[in-house]
mmCIF file of C-alpha atoms in Angstrom:
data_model
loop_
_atom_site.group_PDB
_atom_site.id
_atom_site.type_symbol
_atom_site.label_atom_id
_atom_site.label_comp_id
_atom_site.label_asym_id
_atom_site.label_seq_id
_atom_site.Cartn_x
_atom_site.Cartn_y
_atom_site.Cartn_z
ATOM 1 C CA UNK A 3 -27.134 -55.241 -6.469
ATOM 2 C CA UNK A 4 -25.073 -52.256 -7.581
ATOM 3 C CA UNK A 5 -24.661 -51.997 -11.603
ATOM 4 C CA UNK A 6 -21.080 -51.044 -12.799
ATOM 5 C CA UNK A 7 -20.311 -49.652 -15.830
ATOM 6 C CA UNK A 8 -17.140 -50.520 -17.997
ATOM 7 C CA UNK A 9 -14.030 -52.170 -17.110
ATOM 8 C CA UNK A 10 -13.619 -52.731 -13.527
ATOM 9 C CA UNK A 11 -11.036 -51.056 -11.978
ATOM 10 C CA UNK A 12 -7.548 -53.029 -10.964
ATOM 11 C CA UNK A 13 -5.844 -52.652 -7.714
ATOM 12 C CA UNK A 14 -2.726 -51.037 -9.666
ATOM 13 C CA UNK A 15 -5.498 -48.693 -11.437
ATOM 14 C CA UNK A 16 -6.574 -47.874 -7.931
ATOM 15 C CA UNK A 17 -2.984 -47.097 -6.758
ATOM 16 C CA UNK A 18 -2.112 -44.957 -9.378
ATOM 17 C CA UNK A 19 -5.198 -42.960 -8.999
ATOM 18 C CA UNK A 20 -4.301 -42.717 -5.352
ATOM 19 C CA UNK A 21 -0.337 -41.628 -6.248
ATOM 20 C CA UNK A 22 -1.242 -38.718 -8.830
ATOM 21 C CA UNK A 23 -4.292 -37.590 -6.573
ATOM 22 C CA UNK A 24 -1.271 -36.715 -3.643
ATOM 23 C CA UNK A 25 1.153 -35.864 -5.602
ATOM 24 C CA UNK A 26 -1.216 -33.365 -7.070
ATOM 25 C CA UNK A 27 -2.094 -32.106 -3.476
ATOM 26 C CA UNK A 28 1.570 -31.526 -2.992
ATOM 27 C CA UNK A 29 2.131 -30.017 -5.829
ATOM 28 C CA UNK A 30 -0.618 -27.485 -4.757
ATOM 29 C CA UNK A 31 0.588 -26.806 -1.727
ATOM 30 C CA UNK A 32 3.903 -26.242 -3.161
ATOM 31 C CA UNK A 33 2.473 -23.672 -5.319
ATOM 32 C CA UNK A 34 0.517 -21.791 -3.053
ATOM 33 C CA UNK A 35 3.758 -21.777 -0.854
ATOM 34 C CA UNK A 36 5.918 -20.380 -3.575
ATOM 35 C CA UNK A 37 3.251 -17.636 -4.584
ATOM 36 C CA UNK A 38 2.683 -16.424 -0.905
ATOM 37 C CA UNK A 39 6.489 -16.169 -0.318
ATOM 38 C CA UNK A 40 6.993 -14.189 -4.016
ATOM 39 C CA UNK A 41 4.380 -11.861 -2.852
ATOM 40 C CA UNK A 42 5.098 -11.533 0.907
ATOM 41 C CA UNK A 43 8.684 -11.297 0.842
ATOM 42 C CA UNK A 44 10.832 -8.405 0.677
ATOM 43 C CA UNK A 45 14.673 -7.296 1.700
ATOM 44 C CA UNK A 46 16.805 -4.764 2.842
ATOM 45 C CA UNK A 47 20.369 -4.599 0.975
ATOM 46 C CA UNK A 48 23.622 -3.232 2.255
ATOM 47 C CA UNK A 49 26.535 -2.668 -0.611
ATOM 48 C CA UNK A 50 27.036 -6.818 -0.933
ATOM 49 C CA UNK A 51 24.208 -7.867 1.200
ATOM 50 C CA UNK A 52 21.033 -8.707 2.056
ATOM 51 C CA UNK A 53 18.694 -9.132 4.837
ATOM 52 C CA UNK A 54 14.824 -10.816 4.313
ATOM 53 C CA UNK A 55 11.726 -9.014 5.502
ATOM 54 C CA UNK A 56 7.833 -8.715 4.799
ATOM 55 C CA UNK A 57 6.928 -5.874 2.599
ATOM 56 C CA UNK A 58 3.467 -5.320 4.233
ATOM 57 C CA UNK A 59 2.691 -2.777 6.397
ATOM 58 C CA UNK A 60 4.528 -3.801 9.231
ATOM 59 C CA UNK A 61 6.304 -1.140 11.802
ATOM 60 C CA UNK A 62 10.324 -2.276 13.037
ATOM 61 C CA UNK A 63 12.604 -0.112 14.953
ATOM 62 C CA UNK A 64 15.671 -0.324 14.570
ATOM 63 C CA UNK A 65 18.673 0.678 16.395
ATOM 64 C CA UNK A 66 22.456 1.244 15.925
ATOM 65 C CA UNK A 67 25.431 1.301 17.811
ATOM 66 C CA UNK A 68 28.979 0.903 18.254
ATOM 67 C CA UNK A 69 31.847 1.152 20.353
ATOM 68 C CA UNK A 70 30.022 1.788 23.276
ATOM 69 C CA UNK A 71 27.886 4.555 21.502
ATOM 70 C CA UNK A 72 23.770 3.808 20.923
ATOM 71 C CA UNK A 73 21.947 5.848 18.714
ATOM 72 C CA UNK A 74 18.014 6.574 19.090
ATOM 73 C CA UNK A 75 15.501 4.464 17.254
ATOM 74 C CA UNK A 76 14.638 4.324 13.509
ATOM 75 C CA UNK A 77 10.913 3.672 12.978
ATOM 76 C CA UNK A 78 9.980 2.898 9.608
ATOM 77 C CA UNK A 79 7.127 1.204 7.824
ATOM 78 C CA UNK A 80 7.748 -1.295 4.810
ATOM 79 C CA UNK A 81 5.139 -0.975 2.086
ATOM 80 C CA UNK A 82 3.565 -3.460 -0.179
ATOM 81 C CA UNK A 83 5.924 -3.817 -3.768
ATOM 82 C CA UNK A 84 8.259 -0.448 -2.115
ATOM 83 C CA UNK A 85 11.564 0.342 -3.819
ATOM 84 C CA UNK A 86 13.182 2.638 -1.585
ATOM 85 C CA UNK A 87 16.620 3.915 -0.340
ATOM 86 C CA UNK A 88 18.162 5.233 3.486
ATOM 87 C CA UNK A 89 21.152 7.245 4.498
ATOM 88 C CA UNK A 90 22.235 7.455 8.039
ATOM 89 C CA UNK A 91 24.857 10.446 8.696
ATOM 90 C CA UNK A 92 27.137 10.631 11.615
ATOM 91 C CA UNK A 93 28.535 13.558 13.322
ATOM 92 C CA UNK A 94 25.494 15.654 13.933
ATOM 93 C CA UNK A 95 24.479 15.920 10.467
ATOM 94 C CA UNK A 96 20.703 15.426 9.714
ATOM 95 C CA UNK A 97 19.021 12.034 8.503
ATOM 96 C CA UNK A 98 17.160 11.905 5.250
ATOM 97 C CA UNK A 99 15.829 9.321 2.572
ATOM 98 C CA UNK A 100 17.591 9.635 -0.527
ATOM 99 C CA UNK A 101 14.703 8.315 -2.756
ATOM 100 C CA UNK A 102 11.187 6.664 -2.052
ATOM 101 C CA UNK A 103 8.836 7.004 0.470
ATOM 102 C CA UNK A 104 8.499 3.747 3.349
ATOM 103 C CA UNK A 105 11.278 5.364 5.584
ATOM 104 C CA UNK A 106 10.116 7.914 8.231
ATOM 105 C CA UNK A 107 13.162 8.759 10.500
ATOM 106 C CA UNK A 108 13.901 9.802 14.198
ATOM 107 C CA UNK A 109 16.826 11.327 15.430
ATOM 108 C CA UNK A 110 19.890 8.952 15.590
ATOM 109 C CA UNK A 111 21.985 10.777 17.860
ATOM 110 C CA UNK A 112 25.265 12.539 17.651
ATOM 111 C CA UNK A 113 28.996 10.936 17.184
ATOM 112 C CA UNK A 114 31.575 13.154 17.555
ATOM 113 C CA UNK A 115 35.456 12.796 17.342
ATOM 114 C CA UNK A 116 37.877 14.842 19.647
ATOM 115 C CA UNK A 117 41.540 15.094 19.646
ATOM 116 C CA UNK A 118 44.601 17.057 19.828
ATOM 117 C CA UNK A 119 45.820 17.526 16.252
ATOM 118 C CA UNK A 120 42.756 16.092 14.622
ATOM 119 C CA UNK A 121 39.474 14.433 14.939
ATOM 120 C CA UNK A 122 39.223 11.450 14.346
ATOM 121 C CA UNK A 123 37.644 8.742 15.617
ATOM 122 C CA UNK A 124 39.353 4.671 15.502
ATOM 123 C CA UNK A 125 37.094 1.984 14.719
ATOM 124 C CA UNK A 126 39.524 -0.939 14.187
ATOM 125 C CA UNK A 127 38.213 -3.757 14.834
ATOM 126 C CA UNK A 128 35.154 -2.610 17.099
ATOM 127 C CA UNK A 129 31.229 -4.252 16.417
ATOM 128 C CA UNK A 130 28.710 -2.640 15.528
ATOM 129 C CA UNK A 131 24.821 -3.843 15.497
ATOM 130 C CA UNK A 132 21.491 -3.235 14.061
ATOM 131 C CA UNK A 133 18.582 -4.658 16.128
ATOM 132 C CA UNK A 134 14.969 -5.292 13.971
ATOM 133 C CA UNK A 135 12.006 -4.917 16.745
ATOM 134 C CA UNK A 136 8.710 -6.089 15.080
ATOM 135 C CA UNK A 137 5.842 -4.978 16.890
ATOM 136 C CA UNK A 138 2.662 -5.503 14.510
ATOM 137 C CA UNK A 139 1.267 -7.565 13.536
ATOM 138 C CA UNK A 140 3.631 -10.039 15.748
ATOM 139 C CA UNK A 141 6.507 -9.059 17.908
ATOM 140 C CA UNK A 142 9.722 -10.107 18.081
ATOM 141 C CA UNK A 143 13.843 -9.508 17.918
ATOM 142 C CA UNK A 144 16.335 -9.925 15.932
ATOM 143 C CA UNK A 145 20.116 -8.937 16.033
ATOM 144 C CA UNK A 146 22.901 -8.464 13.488
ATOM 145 C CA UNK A 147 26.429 -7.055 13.736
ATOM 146 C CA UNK A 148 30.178 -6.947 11.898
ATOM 147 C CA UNK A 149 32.870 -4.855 12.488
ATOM 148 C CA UNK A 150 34.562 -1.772 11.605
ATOM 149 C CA UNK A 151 37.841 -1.399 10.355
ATOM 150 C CA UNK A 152 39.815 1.909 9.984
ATOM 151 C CA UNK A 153 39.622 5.094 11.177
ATOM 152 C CA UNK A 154 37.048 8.533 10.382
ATOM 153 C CA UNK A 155 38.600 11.564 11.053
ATOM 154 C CA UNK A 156 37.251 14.783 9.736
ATOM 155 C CA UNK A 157 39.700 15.459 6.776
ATOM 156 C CA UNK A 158 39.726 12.336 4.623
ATOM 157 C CA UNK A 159 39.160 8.426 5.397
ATOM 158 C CA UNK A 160 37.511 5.756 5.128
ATOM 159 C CA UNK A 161 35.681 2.626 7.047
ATOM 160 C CA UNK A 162 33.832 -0.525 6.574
ATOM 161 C CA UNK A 163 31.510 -2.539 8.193
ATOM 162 C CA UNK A 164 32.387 -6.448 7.286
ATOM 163 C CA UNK A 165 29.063 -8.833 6.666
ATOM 164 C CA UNK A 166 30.945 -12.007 6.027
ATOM 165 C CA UNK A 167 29.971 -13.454 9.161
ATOM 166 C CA UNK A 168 25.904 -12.608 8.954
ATOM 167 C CA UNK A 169 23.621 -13.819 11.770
ATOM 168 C CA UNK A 170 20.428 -15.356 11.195
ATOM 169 C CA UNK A 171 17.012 -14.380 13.214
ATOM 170 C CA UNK A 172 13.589 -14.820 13.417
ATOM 171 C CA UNK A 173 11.032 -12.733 14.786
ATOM 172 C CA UNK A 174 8.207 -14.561 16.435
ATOM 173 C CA UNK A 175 5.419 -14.885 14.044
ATOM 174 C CA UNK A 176 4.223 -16.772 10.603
ATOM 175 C CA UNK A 177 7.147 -17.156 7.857
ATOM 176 C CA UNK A 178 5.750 -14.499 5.990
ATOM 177 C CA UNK A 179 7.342 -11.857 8.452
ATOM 178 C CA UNK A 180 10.136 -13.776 9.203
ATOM 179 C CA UNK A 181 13.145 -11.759 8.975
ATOM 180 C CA UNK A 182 15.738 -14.003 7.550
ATOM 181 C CA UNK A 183 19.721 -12.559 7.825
ATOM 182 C CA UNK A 184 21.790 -9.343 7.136
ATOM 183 C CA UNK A 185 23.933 -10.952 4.537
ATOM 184 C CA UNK A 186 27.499 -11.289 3.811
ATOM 185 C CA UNK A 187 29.803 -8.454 2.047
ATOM 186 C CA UNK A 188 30.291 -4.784 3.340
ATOM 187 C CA UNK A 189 28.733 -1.653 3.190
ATOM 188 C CA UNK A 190 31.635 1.228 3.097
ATOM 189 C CA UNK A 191 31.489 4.694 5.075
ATOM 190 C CA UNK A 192 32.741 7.256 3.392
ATOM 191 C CA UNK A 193 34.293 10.511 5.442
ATOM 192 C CA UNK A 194 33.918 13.618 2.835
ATOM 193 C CA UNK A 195 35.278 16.911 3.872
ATOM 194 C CA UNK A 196 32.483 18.381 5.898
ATOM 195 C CA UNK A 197 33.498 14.669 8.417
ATOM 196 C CA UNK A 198 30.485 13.564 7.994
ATOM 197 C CA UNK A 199 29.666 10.028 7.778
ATOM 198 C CA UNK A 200 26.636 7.594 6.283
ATOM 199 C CA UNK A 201 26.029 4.206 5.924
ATOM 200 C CA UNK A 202 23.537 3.767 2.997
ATOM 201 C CA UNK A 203 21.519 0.738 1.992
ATOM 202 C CA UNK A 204 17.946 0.024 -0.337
ATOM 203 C CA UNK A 205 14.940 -2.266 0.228
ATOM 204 C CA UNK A 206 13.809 -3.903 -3.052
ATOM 205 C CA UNK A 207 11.644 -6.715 -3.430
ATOM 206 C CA UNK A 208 12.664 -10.446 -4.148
ATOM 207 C CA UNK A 209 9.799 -12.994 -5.989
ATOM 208 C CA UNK A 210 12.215 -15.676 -6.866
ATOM 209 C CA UNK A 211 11.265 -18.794 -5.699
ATOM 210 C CA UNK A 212 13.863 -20.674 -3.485
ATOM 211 C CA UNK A 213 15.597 -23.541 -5.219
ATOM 212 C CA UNK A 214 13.892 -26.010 -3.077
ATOM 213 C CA UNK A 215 10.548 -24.738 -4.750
ATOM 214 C CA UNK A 216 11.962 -25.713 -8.774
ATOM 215 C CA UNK A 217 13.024 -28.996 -7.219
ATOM 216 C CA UNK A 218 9.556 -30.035 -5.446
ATOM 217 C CA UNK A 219 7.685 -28.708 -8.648
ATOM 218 C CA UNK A 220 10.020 -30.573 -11.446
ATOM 219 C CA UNK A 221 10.224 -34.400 -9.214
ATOM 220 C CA UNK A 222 6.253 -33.890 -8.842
ATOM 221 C CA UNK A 223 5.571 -33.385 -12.377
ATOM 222 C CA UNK A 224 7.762 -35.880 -13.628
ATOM 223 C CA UNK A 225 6.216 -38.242 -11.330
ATOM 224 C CA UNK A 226 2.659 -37.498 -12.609
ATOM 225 C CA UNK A 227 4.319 -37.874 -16.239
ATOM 226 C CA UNK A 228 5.288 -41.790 -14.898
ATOM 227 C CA UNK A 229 2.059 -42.497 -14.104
ATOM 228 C CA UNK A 230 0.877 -41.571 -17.019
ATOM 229 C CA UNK A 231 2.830 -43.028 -19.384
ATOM 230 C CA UNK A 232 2.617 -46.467 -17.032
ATOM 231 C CA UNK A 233 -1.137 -46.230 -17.283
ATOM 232 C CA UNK A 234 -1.235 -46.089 -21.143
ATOM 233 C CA UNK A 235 0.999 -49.001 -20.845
ATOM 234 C CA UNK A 236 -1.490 -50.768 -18.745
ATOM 235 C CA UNK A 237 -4.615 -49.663 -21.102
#
């Protein structure tokens, strides 16, 4: 015969025990799903948007294109907790980083503009596209476009590229490299006098959990709360 010791337990003892041990669990997974994604995830950010990548090591090319026209690869590596900035210039004129370090560029190609009384070059209305090739530690592709409006000549103008309709992507491989969306806004291309033209955007880091995250986290505490105050009731 087995001795017990105390009160013996009651069956709605027994399933409260039972509720606050899973809840508990959840709540842990929760956790560790919000602190992997804070410390994993990372973004690239046009003007007024923004698109979701890993910030480990992890090499993408990328390529541009529009109207017809592709330029070469960009291959560039993301670093852990990296605040950096690109510029891409049109027209012949050479690509460089304007601050940081986790961009390492190739040639992009040439886009020139030829006409009679001026050069210019229309891009009402035309698409163009950046494609995100992961190939380490997983591989996969992504695609995002919008569309120009205006025209860049060599004397003075000005162009957009409109975000408002963003794409969303995956490559293939765990969440953590999952590259989520170039997001909504524009980034403006500016022609200065020289007719040469960029497109500039940053990669900065983003920790904030999802909203999702608060909401799991807040109904699992307040149910262990419940259960507590209903088993002080009980005692």
């Amino acid at each position: 015969m087995v001795a017990r010791w105390g009160k013996p337990e009651t069956k709605d003892e027994g399933d409260m025990k039972n509720m606050v041990r899973k809840i508990a669990s959840a709540l842990g997974v929760v956790a560790m799903s919000a602190s992997m994604a804070g410390a994993q995830v990372g973004s690239i950010a046009a003007t007024c948007g923004v698109a979701t990548i890993a910030d480990t090591d992890v090499c993408y090319s990328t390529q541009f294109s529009f109207d017809g026209v592709t330029f070469s690869n960009e291959v560039f590596k993301v670093f852990s907790n990296a605040t950096a900035s690109y510029e891409l210039r049109f027209a012949g004129q050479p690509t460089t980083t304007v601050s940081g370090v986790p961009f390492s560029f190739i040639d992009y190609g040439t886009v020139t503009a030829s006409g009679t009384s001026s050069a210019s070059l229309n891009l009402s209305g035309q698409q163009v596209w950046m494609r995100i090739i992961q190939s380490s530690p997983t591989t996969g592709t992504g695609d995002v476009g919008g569309l120009f409006g205006g025209t860049i000549s060599g004397t003075a103008s000005q162009a957009f590229i409109n975000w408002n309709n963003p794409d969303r992507f995956e490559v293939i491989g765990p969440v953590t490299y999952e590259v989520e969306r170039f997001g909504q806004g524009f980034t403006s291309i500016n022609a200065p006098s020289t007719g040469a033209q960029t497109i500039r955007g940053a990669v900065v880091n983003s920790v904030v959990p999802e909203p999702s995250t608060y909401m799991l986290l807040a109904t699992g505490m307040g149910a262990l709360g419940l259960v507590a105050r209903r088993r002080r009731t009980n005692v």
